[in-house]
Amino acid sequence: MQSDLNQDPRFGSASIPNSGANSRGWLSLDSNRRRGRGSGVPLCGCNGALDILSEQNRGPRASKPKNQITAEHSSAIDDSKNNKSLSKIHDESYNRPDFSTDYKNAKFFIIKSYSEDNVHKSIKYGVWASTPNGNKKLDAAYREAKENQDPCPVFLFFSVNASAQFCGVAEMVGPVDFDKSVDYWQQDKWSGQFPVKWHFIKDVPNSQFRHIILEDNDNKPVTNSRDTQEVRLEQGIEMLNIFKSFETDTSILDDFDFYEDRQKAMQERKARQQASLMSVGVVGETEHRNTISLSNDFMKQMSKSFAQVVCLDDGNKDGTAIERTSSASDGSKVARVKLEDAMTAAVSSGQAS
């Protein structure tokens, strides 16, 4: 989900092999479809095909009028009371007005992700994973924070690339488990994860943070940060206060059903791929075993048949020299015919087995 280039390699540009491809052999996805726009059908592009591989820097809420978002947000909160999965999300543990932002010791990091799909997974499962270097950096910071006598929380400011906003604040509540991996990220090549607790889930535009300059990042605005860029205490607390006080009606929670459907579609696709690979593997292994069995049986039958031919030829040697001379030509022909018959029988026996 993160990278050293202000991008998350876990969610690289989505592309689908297709015969009607562009010059690089990949099917291009237009910007409207990438952002969930141009279609009233979740997950679908204008041609009706499932668009489950494209990265989403913002869900369908980005293209809705503000009054519609406000109405749907209120309706979603009411509906969550009858939906266990949503009630876990739309509870009072997020965006609390009494959240404390006064810390003598705390650590702050910027988290960059290519896709909101994975922010959805983080909120849903309470975990996050960075690159190998990012995991090491965050794990070291967490362990160092725990060595302090005073409380020293580790806060993570989440932003999706090209979204022009931050989407939430989570706290790292455990060390990195480098040996544990999960299969629900957008791509499968990442290992390691750590638990997080989300405190703020809301869309806050970059314009609210652009005045915060990071000396440790060539005096660039915090909005130009790379993944796992550390933020100093004073500036981190200022960012917490902005998240706490900023009023907005939009968040990734508005698109939670949209990302749930995308996750389901992606899991079904992976299951079909795995079943196909397993089927090919089983067939190949069976054919390989049959080939070996045929070869072994053929050699055994050939050895047996050849021994029988040799015995027949030895039996002819009991005759007189004159008989051997006069019948040499005929005997060799008979032996050759018997050998050819034996080979034919061996092949037939091996194929039958």
Short mmCIF file of C-alpha atoms in Angstrom, two decimals:
data_model
loop_
_atom_site.label_atom_id
_atom_site.label_comp_id
_atom_site.label_asym_id
_atom_site.label_seq_id
_atom_site.Cartn_x
_atom_site.Cartn_y
_atom_site.Cartn_z
CA MET A 1 0.00 0.00 0.00
CA GLN A 2 2.96 2.28 0.29
CA SER A 3 6.11 3.25 -1.50
CA ASP A 4 9.04 5.62 -1.31
CA LEU A 5 7.73 7.53 -4.33
CA ASN A 6 4.59 8.94 -2.78
CA GLN A 7 2.79 5.91 -4.16
CA ASP A 8 1.77 2.53 -2.88
CA PRO A 9 3.16 -0.29 -5.04
CA ARG A 10 0.56 -2.65 -3.69
CA PHE A 11 -1.99 -0.81 -5.75
CA GLY A 12 -0.16 -0.12 -8.97
CA SER A 13 -1.97 0.90 -12.08
CA ALA A 14 -4.71 -1.59 -12.87
CA SER A 15 -4.60 -3.22 -16.24
CA ILE A 16 -6.39 -6.16 -17.77
CA PRO A 17 -4.97 -8.29 -20.60
CA ASN A 18 -7.17 -7.85 -23.62
CA SER A 19 -6.95 -8.34 -27.34
CA GLY A 20 -8.29 -4.86 -27.92
CA ALA A 21 -5.45 -3.33 -25.99
CA ASN A 22 -3.36 -0.23 -26.32
CA SER A 23 0.21 -0.16 -27.61
CA ARG A 24 1.55 -1.80 -24.44
CA GLY A 25 -0.84 -4.71 -24.63
CA TRP A 26 -3.11 -3.65 -21.78
CA LEU A 27 -6.67 -2.56 -21.66
CA SER A 28 -6.80 1.07 -20.52
CA LEU A 29 -9.38 2.20 -18.02
CA ASP A 30 -10.63 5.73 -18.39
CA SER A 31 -10.50 8.14 -15.46
CA ASN A 32 -14.25 8.24 -14.97
CA ARG A 33 -14.46 4.49 -14.52
CA ARG A 34 -11.42 4.50 -12.21
CA ARG A 35 -13.23 6.91 -9.95
CA GLY A 36 -16.56 5.12 -10.09
CA ARG A 37 -18.10 7.83 -12.23
CA GLY A 38 -20.12 7.66 -15.39
CA SER A 39 -22.23 4.74 -14.23
CA GLY A 40 -25.02 4.32 -11.77
CA VAL A 41 -24.18 0.64 -11.33
CA PRO A 42 -21.65 -0.15 -8.58
CA LEU A 43 -18.50 -1.90 -9.80
CA CYS A 44 -19.41 -1.46 -13.42
CA GLY A 45 -18.07 0.64 -16.24
CA CYS A 46 -20.29 2.14 -18.90
CA ASN A 47 -20.10 -1.10 -20.87
CA GLY A 48 -21.49 -3.08 -17.96
CA ALA A 49 -18.32 -5.11 -17.31
CA LEU A 50 -17.09 -5.58 -13.76
CA ASP A 51 -14.36 -3.05 -13.07
CA ILE A 52 -12.91 -4.77 -10.02
CA LEU A 53 -9.24 -4.35 -10.86
CA SER A 54 -9.11 -0.58 -11.27
CA GLU A 55 -7.76 1.47 -8.40
CA GLN A 56 -10.27 3.71 -6.65
CA ASN A 57 -8.79 6.88 -5.20
CA ARG A 58 -12.33 7.92 -4.28
CA GLY A 59 -15.61 6.06 -4.46
CA PRO A 60 -18.94 7.11 -6.02
CA ARG A 61 -19.42 9.82 -3.39
CA ALA A 62 -16.94 12.00 -5.32
CA SER A 63 -19.44 12.57 -8.13
CA LYS A 64 -22.61 13.06 -6.07
CA PRO A 65 -24.17 16.45 -5.25
CA LYS A 66 -23.62 17.59 -1.69
CA ASN A 67 -27.32 17.50 -0.77
CA GLN A 68 -27.57 13.91 -2.00
CA ILE A 69 -24.52 12.91 0.05
CA THR A 70 -25.99 14.48 3.18
CA ALA A 71 -29.29 12.63 2.74
CA GLU A 72 -27.59 9.31 2.03
CA HIS A 73 -25.24 9.73 4.98
CA SER A 74 -28.17 10.15 7.38
CA SER A 75 -29.95 7.19 5.80
CA ALA A 76 -26.82 5.03 6.07
CA ILE A 77 -26.56 5.70 9.79
CA ASP A 78 -30.21 4.69 10.26
CA ASP A 79 -29.79 1.56 8.16
CA SER A 80 -26.71 0.53 10.11
CA LYS A 81 -28.83 -0.13 13.16
CA ASN A 82 -30.33 -3.12 11.34
CA ASN A 83 -27.07 -4.23 9.72
CA LYS A 84 -24.47 -5.82 11.99
CA SER A 85 -21.53 -5.24 9.65
CA LEU A 86 -22.42 -1.58 9.13
CA SER A 87 -23.32 -0.97 12.77
CA LYS A 88 -19.75 -1.93 13.62
CA ILE A 89 -18.59 0.82 11.27
CA HIS A 90 -21.17 3.54 11.93
CA ASP A 91 -20.71 3.66 15.67
CA GLU A 92 -19.68 6.42 18.05
CA SER A 93 -16.04 5.39 18.28
CA TYR A 94 -15.08 7.53 15.28
CA ASN A 95 -14.86 11.32 15.01
CA ARG A 96 -15.47 11.79 18.70
CA PRO A 97 -15.68 15.48 19.70
CA ASP A 98 -13.98 14.68 23.01
CA PHE A 99 -10.96 13.01 21.40
CA SER A 100 -7.82 14.24 23.15
CA THR A 101 -5.20 15.99 21.02
CA ASP A 102 -2.96 17.10 23.89
CA TYR A 103 0.11 14.88 24.01
CA LYS A 104 3.54 15.43 25.50
CA ASN A 105 4.86 12.43 23.61
CA ALA A 106 3.51 11.00 20.39
CA LYS A 107 4.71 9.84 17.00
CA PHE A 108 3.06 10.72 13.69
CA PHE A 109 3.45 9.25 10.20
CA ILE A 110 1.90 9.87 6.79
CA ILE A 111 0.44 6.77 5.13
CA LYS A 112 -0.03 6.78 1.36
CA SER A 113 -2.19 4.24 -0.45
CA TYR A 114 -2.91 3.74 -4.11
CA SER A 115 -6.48 2.65 -3.45
CA GLU A 116 -9.40 3.32 -1.16
CA ASP A 117 -10.18 -0.40 -1.44
CA ASN A 118 -7.44 -1.06 1.08
CA VAL A 119 -8.47 1.75 3.38
CA HIS A 120 -11.85 0.01 3.41
CA LYS A 121 -10.11 -3.28 4.39
CA SER A 122 -8.15 -1.50 7.11
CA ILE A 123 -11.29 -0.06 8.67
CA LYS A 124 -13.14 -3.35 8.31
CA TYR A 125 -10.44 -5.63 9.74
CA GLY A 126 -8.46 -3.22 11.91
CA VAL A 127 -5.09 -3.88 10.25
CA TRP A 128 -2.61 -2.27 7.89
CA ALA A 129 0.52 -3.32 6.03
CA SER A 130 3.31 -1.31 4.48
CA THR A 131 6.26 -2.15 2.25
CA PRO A 132 9.06 -4.19 3.85
CA ASN A 133 11.00 -1.01 4.62
CA GLY A 134 7.85 0.76 5.78
CA ASN A 135 6.96 -2.12 8.09
CA LYS A 136 10.43 -2.03 9.64
CA LYS A 137 10.26 1.73 10.12
CA LEU A 138 6.83 1.66 11.76
CA ASP A 139 7.68 -1.37 13.89
CA ALA A 140 10.82 0.33 15.21
CA ALA A 141 8.84 3.48 16.00
CA TYR A 142 6.16 1.52 17.84
CA ARG A 143 8.68 -0.41 19.94
CA GLU A 144 10.55 2.78 20.76
CA ALA A 145 7.30 4.46 21.79
CA LYS A 146 6.49 1.57 24.16
CA GLU A 147 9.84 1.97 25.90
CA ASN A 148 8.86 5.46 27.08
CA GLN A 149 7.61 5.75 30.63
CA ASP A 150 4.90 8.20 29.56
CA PRO A 151 2.22 7.19 27.04
CA CYS A 152 3.43 7.69 23.48
CA PRO A 153 0.80 6.78 20.86
CA VAL A 154 1.75 6.27 17.19
CA PHE A 155 -0.75 8.02 14.88
CA LEU A 156 -1.09 7.41 11.13
CA PHE A 157 -2.57 10.01 8.77
CA PHE A 158 -4.10 8.22 5.77
CA SER A 159 -4.25 9.65 2.27
CA VAL A 160 -4.98 7.95 -1.06
CA ASN A 161 -2.81 9.04 -3.99
CA ALA A 162 -4.45 11.47 -6.42
CA SER A 163 -7.43 11.94 -4.09
CA ALA A 164 -6.44 15.50 -3.09
CA GLN A 165 -7.44 14.76 0.48
CA PHE A 166 -6.75 12.88 3.69
CA CYS A 167 -9.34 10.28 4.59
CA GLY A 168 -8.69 9.42 8.23
CA VAL A 169 -6.47 8.92 11.25
CA ALA A 170 -5.65 5.58 12.83
CA GLU A 171 -3.45 4.59 15.75
CA MET A 172 -0.92 1.79 15.60
CA VAL A 173 -1.85 -0.45 18.54
CA GLY A 174 0.54 -3.36 18.09
CA PRO A 175 3.90 -4.33 16.59
CA VAL A 176 4.32 -5.60 13.05
CA ASP A 177 3.84 -9.33 12.56
CA PHE A 178 6.29 -9.90 9.72
CA ASP A 179 5.24 -13.52 9.21
CA LYS A 180 1.51 -12.99 8.87
CA SER A 181 -0.12 -12.24 5.55
CA VAL A 182 -3.71 -11.93 4.39
CA ASP A 183 -5.35 -12.38 0.99
CA TYR A 184 -7.77 -9.46 0.88
CA TRP A 185 -5.44 -6.67 -0.23
CA GLN A 186 -5.79 -5.45 -3.80
CA GLN A 187 -2.62 -7.33 -4.73
CA ASP A 188 -1.20 -10.51 -3.23
CA LYS A 189 2.53 -9.90 -3.02
CA TRP A 190 2.63 -8.21 0.39
CA SER A 191 3.56 -9.79 3.70
CA GLY A 192 3.39 -8.61 7.27
CA GLN A 193 0.72 -6.58 9.01
CA PHE A 194 -0.02 -4.73 12.24
CA PRO A 195 -3.19 -3.82 14.15
CA VAL A 196 -4.65 -0.32 14.02
CA LYS A 197 -7.49 1.52 15.72
CA TRP A 198 -9.30 4.17 13.70
CA HIS A 199 -10.13 7.47 15.42
CA PHE A 200 -11.16 9.78 12.56
CA ILE A 201 -12.83 8.75 9.30
CA LYS A 202 -13.68 11.81 7.24
CA ASP A 203 -12.69 13.50 3.99
CA VAL A 204 -10.45 16.49 4.70
CA PRO A 205 -9.11 18.30 1.59
CA ASN A 206 -5.40 18.92 1.19
CA SER A 207 -6.03 22.66 1.29
CA GLN A 208 -6.58 22.35 5.05
CA PHE A 209 -3.04 20.99 5.56
CA ARG A 210 -0.95 22.60 2.82
CA HIS A 211 0.38 25.32 5.14
CA ILE A 212 2.10 22.70 7.32
CA ILE A 213 5.72 22.49 6.18
CA LEU A 214 7.99 19.56 7.00
CA GLU A 215 11.62 20.49 7.56
CA ASP A 216 12.59 16.82 7.41
CA ASN A 217 11.20 16.57 3.87
CA ASP A 218 13.04 19.45 2.12
CA ASN A 219 10.57 22.00 3.52
CA LYS A 220 7.76 20.59 1.42
CA PRO A 221 4.08 20.78 2.46
CA VAL A 222 2.85 17.77 4.37
CA THR A 223 0.52 17.09 1.45
CA ASN A 224 3.61 16.22 -0.66
CA SER A 225 4.82 13.56 1.74
CA ARG A 226 6.04 10.11 0.85
CA ASP A 227 4.69 7.00 2.52
CA THR A 228 5.74 6.57 6.18
CA GLN A 229 7.08 10.13 6.23
CA GLU A 230 7.44 11.07 9.89
CA VAL A 231 5.84 14.27 11.17
CA ARG A 232 7.18 16.12 14.20
CA LEU A 233 5.18 16.39 17.41
CA GLU A 234 4.01 20.00 17.04
CA GLN A 235 2.93 19.59 13.42
CA GLY A 236 1.32 16.21 14.12
CA ILE A 237 -0.81 17.66 16.89
CA GLU A 238 -1.86 20.48 14.56
CA MET A 239 -2.99 17.90 12.01
CA LEU A 240 -4.95 16.04 14.71
CA ASN A 241 -6.73 19.26 15.66
CA ILE A 242 -7.62 19.95 12.01
CA PHE A 243 -9.13 16.46 11.69
CA LYS A 244 -11.04 16.92 14.91
CA SER A 245 -12.52 20.32 14.08
CA PHE A 246 -13.13 20.00 10.34
CA GLU A 247 -16.81 19.56 9.50
CA THR A 248 -17.74 17.45 6.50
CA ASP A 249 -20.56 15.21 5.35
CA THR A 250 -18.41 12.84 3.31
CA SER A 251 -16.18 9.91 4.17
CA ILE A 252 -15.30 6.48 2.87
CA LEU A 253 -18.10 5.18 5.10
CA ASP A 254 -20.54 6.57 2.52
CA ASP A 255 -19.11 4.11 -0.03
CA PHE A 256 -18.71 1.13 2.28
CA ASP A 257 -21.33 -0.97 0.47
CA PHE A 258 -19.64 -0.12 -2.83
CA TYR A 259 -16.29 -1.47 -1.56
CA GLU A 260 -17.95 -4.48 0.05
CA ASP A 261 -19.33 -5.45 -3.37
CA ARG A 262 -15.94 -4.92 -4.99
CA GLN A 263 -14.27 -7.11 -2.37
CA LYS A 264 -16.82 -9.88 -2.91
CA ALA A 265 -16.37 -9.75 -6.69
CA MET A 266 -12.59 -9.84 -6.35
CA GLN A 267 -12.67 -12.81 -3.96
CA GLU A 268 -14.92 -14.74 -6.35
CA ARG A 269 -12.54 -14.00 -9.20
CA LYS A 270 -9.54 -15.22 -7.20
CA ALA A 271 -11.42 -18.38 -6.24
CA ARG A 272 -12.14 -19.14 -9.91
CA GLN A 273 -8.50 -18.58 -10.82
CA GLN A 274 -7.26 -20.86 -8.04
CA ALA A 275 -9.75 -23.58 -9.00
CA SER A 276 -8.60 -23.36 -12.61
CA LEU A 277 -4.93 -23.62 -11.64
CA MET A 278 -5.60 -26.58 -9.36
CA SER A 279 -7.53 -28.36 -12.12
CA VAL A 280 -4.66 -27.90 -14.58
CA GLY A 281 -2.17 -29.13 -11.98
CA VAL A 282 -4.13 -32.32 -11.21
CA VAL A 283 -4.57 -33.22 -14.89
CA GLY A 284 -0.89 -32.67 -15.60
CA GLU A 285 0.18 -34.80 -12.66
CA THR A 286 -2.15 -37.64 -13.68
CA GLU A 287 -0.84 -37.64 -17.25
CA HIS A 288 2.73 -37.66 -15.95
CA ARG A 289 2.05 -40.68 -13.74
CA ASN A 290 0.38 -42.54 -16.65
CA THR A 291 3.37 -41.88 -18.90
CA ILE A 292 5.80 -43.26 -16.32
CA SER A 293 3.60 -46.31 -15.73
CA LEU A 294 3.35 -46.99 -19.49
CA SER A 295 7.12 -46.73 -19.91
CA ASN A 296 7.87 -49.10 -17.02
CA ASP A 297 5.28 -51.68 -18.12
CA PHE A 298 6.52 -51.56 -21.71
CA MET A 299 10.12 -52.23 -20.70
CA LYS A 300 9.12 -55.15 -18.49
CA GLN A 301 7.03 -56.70 -21.25
CA MET A 302 9.80 -56.18 -23.81
CA SER A 303 12.35 -57.90 -21.56
CA LYS A 304 10.04 -60.87 -21.06
CA SER A 305 9.26 -61.19 -24.79
CA PHE A 306 12.90 -60.88 -25.82
CA ALA A 307 13.87 -63.63 -23.35
CA GLN A 308 11.24 -65.89 -24.94
CA VAL A 309 12.65 -65.26 -28.44
CA VAL A 310 16.18 -66.06 -27.27
CA CYS A 311 14.94 -69.34 -25.80
CA LEU A 312 13.33 -70.26 -29.13
CA ASP A 313 16.53 -69.51 -30.99
CA ASP A 314 18.58 -71.61 -28.55
CA GLY A 315 16.17 -74.53 -29.08
CA ASN A 316 16.96 -74.49 -32.83
CA LYS A 317 20.65 -75.08 -32.05
CA ASP A 318 19.90 -78.72 -31.00
CA GLY A 319 19.58 -79.75 -34.71
CA THR A 320 22.42 -81.03 -36.92
CA ALA A 321 24.95 -78.77 -38.62
CA ILE A 322 23.44 -79.57 -42.00
CA GLU A 323 19.97 -78.72 -40.75
CA ARG A 324 21.29 -75.50 -39.22
CA THR A 325 22.95 -74.58 -42.51
CA SER A 326 19.99 -75.35 -44.70
CA SER A 327 17.52 -73.71 -42.41
CA ALA A 328 19.62 -70.72 -41.23
CA SER A 329 17.84 -68.30 -43.48
CA ASP A 330 14.39 -69.59 -42.54
CA GLY A 331 15.27 -69.70 -38.84
CA SER A 332 16.44 -66.09 -38.77
CA LYS A 333 13.23 -65.07 -40.49
CA VAL A 334 11.16 -66.95 -37.92
CA ALA A 335 13.11 -65.45 -35.03
CA ARG A 336 12.70 -61.97 -36.50
CA VAL A 337 8.97 -62.47 -36.93
CA LYS A 338 8.66 -63.74 -33.38
CA LEU A 339 10.64 -60.74 -32.08
CA GLU A 340 8.43 -58.33 -34.02
CA ASP A 341 5.35 -60.11 -32.67
CA ALA A 342 6.75 -59.83 -29.15
CA MET A 343 7.35 -56.08 -29.53
CA THR A 344 3.82 -55.58 -30.83
CA ALA A 345 2.42 -57.54 -27.89
CA ALA A 346 4.51 -55.51 -25.47
CA VAL A 347 3.27 -52.19 -26.89
CA SER A 348 -0.34 -53.41 -26.79
CA SER A 349 0.11 -54.60 -23.21
CA GLY A 350 1.65 -51.31 -22.12
CA GLN A 351 -1.13 -49.22 -23.69
CA ALA A 352 -3.80 -51.40 -22.12
CA SER A 353 -2.26 -50.94 -18.69
#
